[in-house]
Amino acid sequence: MVLLMAKAYVAVDIGASSGRLMLAEIQAGKLKLQEMHRFKNGFTRENQHDRWNVDHLVNEIFTGLEKIKAAGYDEVRLGIDTWAVDYVLVGMDGKKLQDPISYRDARTRDAIAELTSELPKDYIYKKTGIQFLDFNTLYQLYAENKADLAKTDKIMMMPDYLGYVLTGNAVTEVTNASTTQMLNLREGLFDKDLLKQVNVSQEQFPRLVESGTVLGNIRHKWQLEYNLPQTEVITVATHDTASAVVGTPGNGDHWAFLSSGTWSLLGAELNVPENGAAAFAENYTNEWGAYGTYRFLKNIMGLWIAQCVKREYNDKYSFADLAALAEKEKPFQQFIDVNAKRFENPTDMIQEIQDYCRETGQKVPNTPGAIMMAVYSNLSLFYANELAKLDQILGYAIDTLNIVGGGSNVALMNQMTSTLANIDVYAGPDEATAIGNIMVQMIAEGDVSDIASGRQLINDSFKIKRFTPETGKYGTVLQRYQDFLKFEKGKKVTN
Ligand SMILES: Nc1ncnc2c1ncn2[C@@H]1O[C@H](COP(=O)(O)OP(=O)(O)O)[C@@H](O)[C@H]1O
Ligand SMILES: C[C@H](O)[C@H](O)[C@@H](O)C(=O)COP(=O)(O)O
Ligand SMILES: [Mg+2]
């Protein structure tokens, strides 16, 4: 009797700190997920810029696929998602011109001020509905080496470039394209004025496609070089946060998501964009989601800070160790604006945190536990503050927060956020990005009918932990934090 193997799906999810290949199948009505390969990601200094090693990423994808083949899977579907805004310049010969520059590189430091002196911010926001982050693709292209741009045949967003290397086919998938801050909300195309502003032609971007589009099979030349399964690549929601939102269980009537990884992306899934005055004033974004939705969210510095702290202790502590050390400390011993520019890419994060506390006349954390409690408690305060703003902008009360990603493992932060925001928190799955990647593939293949049934399958398949508010436990700390932020912004703390 030939056992019909359930279709196997592979998610390649590459975040700013780590990448992974996750294999999924539906077994007995549940989604079974297994990690087949994990690898480090990160940028290094090369040729005067912070750059990603994109050949390393390609090699790791093939290594992961060889492991999947060796595990007995001869045929798979595969989707690729990565972090946003960064791109690869591809020359007339179809090869990359150089290793891509990271969004944390200093080259865009003054780009927003320069570009928006010619094109006002409100004009750009009305067109695109996208938040002003100085590393958006628009500002990277504004700062790009003009000679390199002239040699460029195609500008490929990171996940699209990886799909192109595997299959030879180039597209621009819309969820990640929206993070460029160059897509026109009304027209659904790259905006002509913004293209002109950075001397790029529409033709230099491959055609725009929706998530769920079949990209093609892995090229034969790779099959000869590596021992790979037969692999059909599907263009998923290629911005990792878009996949994370698809993979969010969506518990609650008016629920919000917090994709908690290197970045914390806090927001709500909308059916129409919200690019009005209040959203503009609070720098909220309308990144495009899967299935015609919009990810109305704010970028928060997130666990990037924890990653730097861990590295600066020479990886002596695991993340779980650092969370356990923090648990032993008292919360809210100092207030920190975690989104201050100074925390974006400092040479020494621990020093930066201590200097900030000294400059603002606050208690300076000196031990790993105290430093991590400062990080976790101020992230939780920032989340609670932003949830209050979200209620104001959207005009209704968010009743539940779904926290996904690696940060959903930090019970201390899940509980603090629930109490500070006075709403229920559902934590998990931590691999929601990979799950959302796979969900789009399954919907494209007809194995799952739509996103609602996909989210039901997620709830049925993974352990989702609920946290409820310990009402009143922290008194007026949130109000005092909000007053502190207003005071610091008024003082224009140098950052
Ligand atoms: N067991 C854990 N305890 C505490 N923190 C954790 C744990 N697992 C993961 N994390 C946190 O999650 C972060 C990674 O989340 P992840 O979603 O994998 O990020 P990315 O996709 O950006 O690489 C780590 O930086 C760490 O701070
Ligand atoms: C620069 C972008 O805002 C950033 O990539 C963010 O959107 C993102 O993709 C975060 O994903 P991580 O998994 O790296 O936290
Ligand atoms: Mg991630």
Coordinates of C-alpha atoms and ligand atoms in Angstrom, one line a residue:
M1 CA 0.0 0.0 0.0
V2 CA 1.6 3.3 -1.0
L3 CA 1.4 5.7 1.8
L4 CA 0.4 9.0 0.4
M5 CA 2.8 11.4 2.2
A6 CA 0.9 14.6 3.3
K7 CA 2.2 17.5 1.2
A8 CA 5.4 18.9 2.9
Y9 CA 5.8 22.7 3.1
V10 CA 9.0 24.5 3.9
A11 CA 9.3 28.0 5.3
V12 CA 12.6 29.8 4.9
D13 CA 12.3 32.6 7.6
I14 CA 15.3 34.9 7.8
G15 CA 15.1 37.5 10.5
A16 CA 17.8 40.1 11.3
S17 CA 19.4 37.9 13.9
S18 CA 18.7 34.3 12.8
G19 CA 17.4 32.2 9.9
R20 CA 15.6 28.9 10.0
L21 CA 14.0 26.3 7.6
M22 CA 10.8 24.9 9.2
L23 CA 9.0 21.9 7.7
A24 CA 5.3 21.6 8.1
E25 CA 2.7 18.9 7.3
I26 CA -1.0 18.5 8.3
Q27 CA -1.3 15.4 10.4
A28 CA -4.5 14.3 12.1
G29 CA -6.0 17.7 11.5
K30 CA -3.2 19.6 13.1
L31 CA -0.2 21.5 11.7
K32 CA 3.0 19.7 12.6
L33 CA 6.1 21.9 12.5
Q34 CA 9.6 20.9 12.8
E35 CA 12.8 22.9 12.7
M36 CA 15.1 21.3 10.1
H37 CA 17.9 23.9 10.0
R38 CA 18.8 27.1 11.9
F39 CA 21.6 29.5 11.2
K40 CA 22.9 32.9 12.4
N41 CA 22.3 36.1 10.5
G42 CA 23.9 39.5 11.0
F43 CA 25.7 42.2 9.2
T44 CA 29.5 42.9 9.1
R45 CA 31.6 45.8 8.0
E46 CA 32.8 45.4 4.4
N47 CA 33.9 48.0 1.9
Q48 CA 32.9 51.0 4.2
H49 CA 29.4 49.8 4.9
D50 CA 27.4 47.4 7.2
R51 CA 26.5 44.6 4.8
W52 CA 24.6 41.3 4.8
N53 CA 26.4 38.2 3.5
V54 CA 23.7 37.1 1.0
D55 CA 25.8 34.2 -0.4
H56 CA 25.9 32.8 3.2
L57 CA 22.0 32.9 3.2
V58 CA 21.8 31.1 -0.1
N59 CA 24.2 28.4 1.1
E60 CA 22.2 27.9 4.3
I61 CA 19.0 27.5 2.3
F62 CA 20.6 24.7 0.3
T63 CA 22.1 23.1 3.5
G64 CA 18.6 23.1 5.0
L65 CA 17.0 21.6 1.9
E66 CA 19.7 18.8 1.8
K67 CA 18.7 18.0 5.4
I68 CA 15.1 17.8 4.4
K69 CA 15.9 15.6 1.4
A70 CA 18.0 13.3 3.7
A71 CA 15.0 13.1 6.1
G72 CA 13.1 11.4 3.2
Y73 CA 11.2 14.3 1.7
D74 CA 11.6 14.1 -2.1
E75 CA 9.1 16.8 -3.0
V76 CA 8.3 20.1 -1.1
R77 CA 6.8 23.5 -1.6
L78 CA 8.9 26.4 -0.3
G79 CA 8.4 30.1 0.6
I80 CA 10.9 32.7 1.6
D81 CA 10.4 35.6 4.0
T82 CA 13.0 38.1 5.4
W83 CA 13.3 41.4 7.1
A84 CA 12.2 44.5 5.2
V85 CA 13.5 47.5 3.3
D86 CA 16.9 46.1 2.1
Y87 CA 17.6 45.2 -1.5
V88 CA 20.2 43.7 -3.8
L89 CA 21.4 45.6 -6.9
V90 CA 21.5 43.1 -9.9
G91 CA 23.6 44.1 -12.9
M92 CA 23.0 43.6 -16.7
D93 CA 24.6 40.1 -16.4
G94 CA 21.9 39.0 -13.9
K95 CA 24.5 38.9 -11.0
K96 CA 24.5 41.0 -7.8
L97 CA 26.8 44.0 -8.0
Q98 CA 27.9 43.8 -4.4
D99 CA 26.8 42.5 -1.0
P100 CA 23.6 44.4 0.1
I101 CA 24.0 47.2 2.6
S102 CA 22.1 46.8 5.9
Y103 CA 19.3 49.1 6.9
R104 CA 21.3 49.9 10.1
D105 CA 24.2 51.4 8.1
A106 CA 24.8 55.1 8.8
R107 CA 24.5 56.1 5.1
T108 CA 20.8 57.2 5.5
R109 CA 21.3 59.2 8.6
D110 CA 20.4 62.6 7.0
A111 CA 18.4 61.2 4.1
I112 CA 14.9 61.9 5.4
A113 CA 15.7 65.6 6.2
E114 CA 17.3 66.1 2.8
L115 CA 14.6 64.3 0.7
T116 CA 11.7 65.8 2.6
S117 CA 13.1 69.3 2.2
E118 CA 12.1 68.8 -1.5
L119 CA 9.0 66.6 -1.0
P120 CA 7.1 67.4 2.3
K121 CA 6.5 64.6 4.7
D122 CA 2.7 64.9 4.7
Y123 CA 2.7 64.7 0.9
I124 CA 4.7 61.4 1.0
Y125 CA 2.5 60.0 3.8
K126 CA -0.7 60.8 2.0
K127 CA 0.6 58.9 -1.0
T128 CA 2.1 55.9 0.8
G129 CA 0.7 55.8 4.4
I130 CA 4.2 54.5 5.4
Q131 CA 6.0 55.5 8.6
F132 CA 9.1 57.6 8.4
L133 CA 12.1 55.4 9.2
D134 CA 15.4 56.7 7.9
F135 CA 16.3 53.3 6.6
N136 CA 13.3 52.8 4.4
T137 CA 14.3 51.8 0.8
L138 CA 13.3 55.3 -0.4
Y139 CA 16.1 56.9 1.6
Q140 CA 18.6 54.1 1.0
L141 CA 18.1 54.6 -2.8
Y142 CA 18.4 58.4 -2.2
A143 CA 21.8 57.7 -0.6
E144 CA 22.8 55.0 -3.0
N145 CA 26.0 55.2 -5.0
K146 CA 24.8 56.8 -8.3
A147 CA 27.4 54.9 -10.4
D148 CA 26.1 51.6 -8.9
L149 CA 22.5 52.6 -9.7
A150 CA 23.5 53.3 -13.3
K151 CA 24.9 49.8 -13.6
T152 CA 21.8 48.3 -12.1
D153 CA 19.4 46.3 -14.3
K154 CA 17.1 45.2 -11.4
I155 CA 16.6 46.3 -7.8
M156 CA 15.4 43.2 -5.9
M157 CA 14.1 43.2 -2.4
M158 CA 16.0 40.7 -0.2
P159 CA 13.5 37.8 -0.2
D160 CA 12.7 38.3 -3.9
Y161 CA 16.5 38.2 -4.7
L162 CA 16.8 34.8 -2.8
G163 CA 13.8 33.5 -4.8
Y164 CA 15.5 34.7 -8.0
V165 CA 18.7 32.9 -7.2
L166 CA 16.8 29.7 -6.6
T167 CA 14.5 29.8 -9.6
G168 CA 15.8 32.4 -12.0
N169 CA 12.5 34.2 -11.9
A170 CA 12.3 37.8 -10.5
V171 CA 9.3 39.5 -9.0
T172 CA 8.5 42.2 -6.4
E173 CA 6.1 40.9 -3.8
V174 CA 3.7 43.6 -2.5
T175 CA 3.9 43.2 1.3
N176 CA 7.6 43.8 1.3
A177 CA 7.5 46.3 -1.6
S178 CA 5.2 48.5 0.7
T179 CA 8.1 48.8 3.2
T180 CA 10.1 50.8 0.6
Q181 CA 7.7 53.8 1.2
M182 CA 7.5 54.0 -2.6
L183 CA 4.2 52.2 -3.3
N184 CA 1.2 54.5 -4.0
L185 CA -1.7 53.4 -1.8
R186 CA -4.4 54.5 -4.3
E187 CA -2.7 53.3 -7.6
G188 CA -1.2 50.1 -6.1
L189 CA 2.0 50.8 -8.1
F190 CA 5.4 52.4 -7.4
D191 CA 4.8 56.1 -7.2
K192 CA 6.1 58.0 -10.2
D193 CA 7.1 61.2 -8.2
L194 CA 9.0 59.1 -5.6
L195 CA 10.8 57.0 -8.3
K196 CA 11.9 60.2 -10.0
Q197 CA 13.1 61.6 -6.7
V198 CA 15.7 58.8 -6.4
N199 CA 16.4 58.5 -10.2
V200 CA 15.0 55.0 -10.4
S201 CA 12.8 53.8 -13.3
Q202 CA 9.7 51.6 -12.8
E203 CA 11.4 49.0 -15.0
Q204 CA 14.3 48.6 -12.5
F205 CA 11.9 46.9 -10.2
P206 CA 10.6 43.4 -11.3
R207 CA 6.8 43.2 -11.7
L208 CA 4.7 43.5 -8.6
V209 CA 2.9 40.3 -7.5
E210 CA 0.5 39.4 -4.6
S211 CA 1.5 36.9 -2.0
G212 CA 0.5 33.3 -3.0
T213 CA 1.9 33.5 -6.5
V214 CA 3.9 30.5 -7.8
L215 CA 7.4 31.6 -8.6
G216 CA 8.7 28.4 -10.2
N217 CA 10.9 25.3 -9.5
I218 CA 14.4 25.4 -8.2
R219 CA 16.8 25.7 -11.2
H220 CA 18.2 22.4 -12.6
K221 CA 21.8 23.7 -12.1
W222 CA 21.2 23.7 -8.3
Q223 CA 19.8 20.1 -8.5
L224 CA 23.1 19.0 -10.1
E225 CA 25.2 20.8 -7.4
Y226 CA 23.2 19.9 -4.3
N227 CA 21.1 16.8 -3.3
L228 CA 17.8 18.7 -3.1
P229 CA 14.1 17.6 -3.0
Q230 CA 12.0 18.6 -6.0
T231 CA 11.1 22.1 -4.9
E232 CA 8.3 24.5 -6.1
V233 CA 8.9 28.0 -4.8
I234 CA 5.8 30.0 -3.9
T235 CA 6.0 33.8 -3.3
V236 CA 4.5 34.1 0.1
A237 CA 4.0 37.3 2.2
T238 CA 7.7 37.9 1.9
H239 CA 8.1 40.6 4.5
D240 CA 8.6 38.5 7.6
T241 CA 6.3 40.7 9.6
A242 CA 3.6 40.2 7.1
S243 CA 4.0 36.4 7.5
A244 CA 4.1 36.8 11.2
V245 CA 0.7 38.6 11.1
V246 CA -0.7 35.8 8.9
G247 CA 0.6 33.3 11.5
T248 CA -0.9 35.2 14.4
P249 CA -3.8 33.3 16.1
G250 CA -6.0 36.4 16.2
N251 CA -7.7 35.7 19.5
G252 CA -10.1 38.5 20.7
D253 CA -12.8 40.6 19.0
H254 CA -10.7 43.7 18.5
W255 CA -7.2 42.1 18.6
A256 CA -3.8 43.6 18.1
F257 CA -0.6 41.8 17.2
L258 CA 2.9 42.2 18.6
S259 CA 5.5 40.5 16.4
S260 CA 8.3 40.4 19.0
G261 CA 11.7 39.5 17.5
T262 CA 14.7 41.6 16.7
W263 CA 12.1 44.3 16.1
S264 CA 8.8 44.7 18.0
L265 CA 6.0 45.4 15.5
L266 CA 2.8 46.4 17.3
G267 CA -0.4 47.0 15.4
A268 CA -3.7 45.8 14.0
E269 CA -4.8 44.1 10.8
L270 CA -7.1 46.5 8.8
N271 CA -9.1 46.1 5.6
V272 CA -8.6 49.7 4.6
P273 CA -5.5 51.9 5.2
E274 CA -5.6 54.5 8.0
N275 CA -3.3 57.3 6.8
G276 CA -5.1 60.3 8.4
A277 CA -3.7 63.1 10.5
A278 CA -3.6 61.2 13.8
A279 CA -1.7 58.2 12.2
F280 CA 0.7 60.6 10.5
A281 CA 1.3 62.5 13.8
E282 CA 2.1 59.3 15.6
N283 CA 4.2 57.9 12.7
Y284 CA 2.1 54.7 12.3
T285 CA 2.5 52.8 9.1
N286 CA 0.2 51.0 6.6
E287 CA 2.4 48.2 5.4
W288 CA 0.5 46.0 2.9
G289 CA -0.6 42.6 4.3
A290 CA -1.6 39.4 2.6
Y291 CA -5.1 39.1 1.0
G292 CA -5.6 42.8 0.5
T293 CA -5.2 43.7 4.2
Y294 CA -3.1 46.5 5.7
R295 CA -0.7 46.1 8.7
F296 CA -1.3 49.3 10.7
L297 CA 1.7 49.2 13.0
K298 CA 4.6 50.9 14.7
N299 CA 8.2 49.8 14.7
I300 CA 9.6 49.5 18.2
M301 CA 13.3 48.9 18.8
G302 CA 12.5 45.4 20.3
L303 CA 14.7 42.6 21.4
W304 CA 17.6 44.0 19.2
I305 CA 18.5 45.6 22.5
A306 CA 18.6 42.2 24.3
Q307 CA 20.6 40.7 21.4
C308 CA 23.3 43.5 21.8
V309 CA 23.4 43.0 25.6
K310 CA 23.8 39.2 25.2
R311 CA 26.6 39.7 22.7
E312 CA 28.3 42.3 24.9
Y313 CA 28.4 39.7 27.7
N314 CA 30.2 37.5 25.2
D315 CA 27.1 35.2 25.0
K316 CA 27.9 34.0 28.5
Y317 CA 24.1 34.0 29.2
S318 CA 21.4 32.4 27.0
F319 CA 18.3 34.5 26.4
A320 CA 16.4 32.3 28.9
D321 CA 19.2 32.9 31.5
L322 CA 18.9 36.7 31.0
A323 CA 15.1 36.5 31.4
A324 CA 15.5 34.5 34.6
L325 CA 18.0 37.0 35.9
A326 CA 15.6 39.9 35.1
E327 CA 12.8 38.1 37.0
K328 CA 14.8 38.6 40.2
E329 CA 14.9 42.4 39.8
K330 CA 12.4 45.1 40.7
P331 CA 10.7 46.6 37.6
F332 CA 10.5 50.2 36.5
Q333 CA 13.6 51.4 38.3
Q334 CA 14.3 53.8 35.4
F335 CA 12.4 55.0 32.4
I336 CA 14.0 54.7 29.0
D337 CA 12.6 55.8 25.6
V338 CA 13.6 52.5 23.8
N339 CA 12.9 54.1 20.4
A340 CA 15.5 56.8 20.9
K341 CA 17.8 56.9 17.8
R342 CA 20.9 56.2 20.0
F343 CA 19.7 52.6 20.5
E344 CA 19.5 51.9 16.8
N345 CA 23.1 50.8 16.3
P346 CA 25.4 51.9 19.1
T347 CA 28.9 50.5 19.4
D348 CA 28.2 49.5 23.1
M349 CA 24.5 49.0 24.0
I350 CA 25.1 48.5 27.7
Q351 CA 27.1 51.7 27.9
E352 CA 24.4 53.5 25.9
I353 CA 21.7 52.4 28.3
Q354 CA 23.8 53.4 31.3
D355 CA 24.7 56.8 29.8
Y356 CA 21.0 57.4 29.0
C357 CA 20.1 56.7 32.7
R358 CA 22.9 58.9 33.9
E359 CA 22.0 61.8 31.6
T360 CA 18.4 61.7 32.7
G361 CA 19.3 61.6 36.4
Q362 CA 18.1 58.1 37.0
K363 CA 19.3 54.9 38.7
V364 CA 22.0 53.2 36.5
P365 CA 21.6 49.4 36.1
N366 CA 24.9 47.6 36.5
T367 CA 24.2 43.9 36.6
P368 CA 22.9 41.6 33.7
G369 CA 19.6 41.1 35.6
A370 CA 19.1 44.9 36.3
I371 CA 20.0 45.8 32.7
M372 CA 17.6 43.2 31.3
M373 CA 14.8 44.2 33.7
A374 CA 15.3 47.8 32.5
V375 CA 15.0 46.6 28.9
Y376 CA 12.0 44.3 29.5
S377 CA 10.1 46.7 31.7
N378 CA 10.6 49.7 29.3
L379 CA 9.6 47.7 26.3
S380 CA 6.4 46.7 28.2
L381 CA 5.7 50.3 29.1
F382 CA 6.3 51.3 25.4
Y383 CA 3.9 48.6 24.2
A384 CA 1.2 49.7 26.7
N385 CA 1.7 53.4 25.7
E386 CA 1.4 52.5 22.0
L387 CA -1.7 50.4 22.6
A388 CA -3.4 53.5 24.2
K389 CA -2.5 55.5 21.1
L390 CA -3.9 52.7 18.8
D391 CA -7.2 52.9 20.6
Q392 CA -7.3 56.7 20.0
I393 CA -6.3 56.5 16.3
L394 CA -8.6 53.5 15.4
G395 CA -11.5 54.8 17.5
Y396 CA -12.2 51.6 19.3
A397 CA -10.6 49.7 22.3
I398 CA -8.2 46.9 21.5
D399 CA -9.3 44.1 23.8
T400 CA -6.6 41.5 23.3
L401 CA -2.9 41.5 22.3
N402 CA -1.5 38.5 20.5
I403 CA 2.3 38.3 21.1
V404 CA 4.2 36.1 18.6
G405 CA 7.9 35.6 17.8
G406 CA 10.8 34.8 20.0
G407 CA 9.8 37.5 22.5
S408 CA 6.6 35.6 23.3
N409 CA 8.9 33.3 25.3
V410 CA 9.5 36.1 27.8
A411 CA 6.6 35.4 30.4
L412 CA 7.8 38.4 32.4
M413 CA 7.2 40.8 29.5
N414 CA 3.9 39.1 28.5
Q415 CA 2.6 39.5 32.0
M416 CA 3.9 43.1 32.5
T417 CA 2.3 44.2 29.2
S418 CA -1.0 42.6 30.1
T419 CA -1.1 44.4 33.4
L420 CA 0.1 47.8 32.2
A421 CA -2.3 47.8 29.2
N422 CA -5.1 46.1 31.2
I423 CA -5.9 43.6 28.4
D424 CA -5.5 39.9 27.9
V425 CA -2.3 38.7 26.2
Y426 CA -2.1 35.5 24.2
A427 CA 1.5 34.5 23.8
G428 CA 2.7 32.3 20.9
P429 CA 3.5 30.7 18.6
D430 CA 7.1 31.8 18.7
E431 CA 7.6 30.7 15.1
A432 CA 4.5 32.5 13.8
T433 CA 6.5 34.0 10.9
A434 CA 7.3 30.6 9.6
I435 CA 3.8 29.4 10.2
G436 CA 2.3 32.3 8.3
N437 CA 4.8 31.7 5.5
I438 CA 3.5 28.1 5.3
M439 CA -0.1 29.2 5.7
V440 CA 0.0 31.3 2.5
Q441 CA 1.5 28.3 0.6
M442 CA -1.2 26.0 1.9
I443 CA -3.9 28.4 0.9
A444 CA -2.3 28.7 -2.6
E445 CA -2.3 24.9 -2.9
G446 CA -5.9 24.6 -1.6
D447 CA -4.9 22.6 1.5
V448 CA -6.4 25.4 3.7
S449 CA -9.4 27.4 2.4
D450 CA -8.7 30.8 3.8
I451 CA -6.9 32.9 6.5
A452 CA -9.7 32.5 9.0
S453 CA -9.6 28.7 8.8
G454 CA -5.8 28.9 8.8
R455 CA -5.8 30.8 12.1
Q456 CA -8.2 28.3 13.6
L457 CA -5.7 25.5 12.6
I458 CA -3.0 27.5 14.3
N459 CA -5.0 27.8 17.5
D460 CA -5.7 24.0 17.4
S461 CA -2.1 23.1 16.7
F462 CA 0.1 25.2 19.0
K463 CA 0.3 26.0 22.7
I464 CA -0.9 29.6 23.1
K465 CA -0.5 30.9 26.7
R466 CA -3.0 33.4 28.1
F467 CA -2.0 36.2 30.5
T468 CA -4.6 38.3 32.3
P469 CA -4.1 41.7 33.9
E470 CA -3.0 41.9 37.6
T471 CA -5.2 45.0 37.8
G472 CA -3.7 47.9 39.9
K473 CA -0.4 46.1 40.5
Y474 CA 1.7 48.9 39.1
G475 CA -0.3 51.9 40.2
T476 CA 0.4 55.1 38.2
V477 CA 3.7 53.9 36.6
L478 CA 2.3 54.1 33.0
Q479 CA 1.1 57.7 33.5
R480 CA 4.5 58.6 35.0
Y481 CA 6.2 56.9 32.0
Q482 CA 4.1 58.9 29.6
D483 CA 4.9 62.1 31.4
F484 CA 8.6 61.2 31.3
L485 CA 8.5 60.6 27.5
K486 CA 6.7 64.0 26.9
F487 CA 9.3 65.7 29.1
E488 CA 12.3 64.1 27.3
K489 CA 10.8 64.8 23.9
G490 CA 10.3 68.4 25.0
K491 CA 13.9 68.5 26.2
K492 CA 15.1 67.0 22.8
V493 CA 17.5 64.6 24.6
T494 CA 20.5 64.4 22.2
N495 CA 20.4 61.0 20.6
Ligands
LIG1 N1 13.6 31.3 25.6 C1 13.7 32.6 25.5 N2 13.8 33.4 26.6 C2 13.9 34.8 26.4 N3 14.0 35.4 25.2 C3 13.9 34.6 24.1 C4 13.8 33.2 24.2 N4 13.8 32.8 22.9 C5 13.9 33.8 22.1 N5 14.0 35.0 22.8 C6 14.0 36.3 22.3 O1 13.5 36.3 21.0 C7 14.5 37.0 20.1 C8 14.5 36.4 18.7 O2 13.2 36.3 18.2 P1 13.0 35.9 16.7 O3 11.5 36.1 16.4 O4 13.6 34.6 16.5 O5 13.8 37.1 16.0 P2 14.2 37.3 14.4 O6 13.1 36.7 13.6 O7 14.3 38.7 14.3 O8 15.5 36.6 14.3 C9 15.8 36.9 20.8 O9 16.6 38.1 20.5 C10 15.5 36.9 22.3 O10 15.5 38.2 22.8
LIG2 C1 13.4 47.2 9.0 C2 12.1 46.6 9.2 O1 11.2 47.4 9.8 C3 12.2 45.3 10.0 O2 12.8 44.4 9.0 C4 10.9 44.7 10.5 O3 9.8 45.0 9.7 C5 11.1 43.2 10.5 O4 11.0 42.6 9.4 C6 11.4 42.6 11.7 O5 11.6 41.2 11.6 P1 12.5 40.4 12.7 O6 12.0 39.0 12.6 O7 13.9 40.6 12.2 O8 12.3 41.1 14.0
MG3 MG 11.5 37.2 12.6

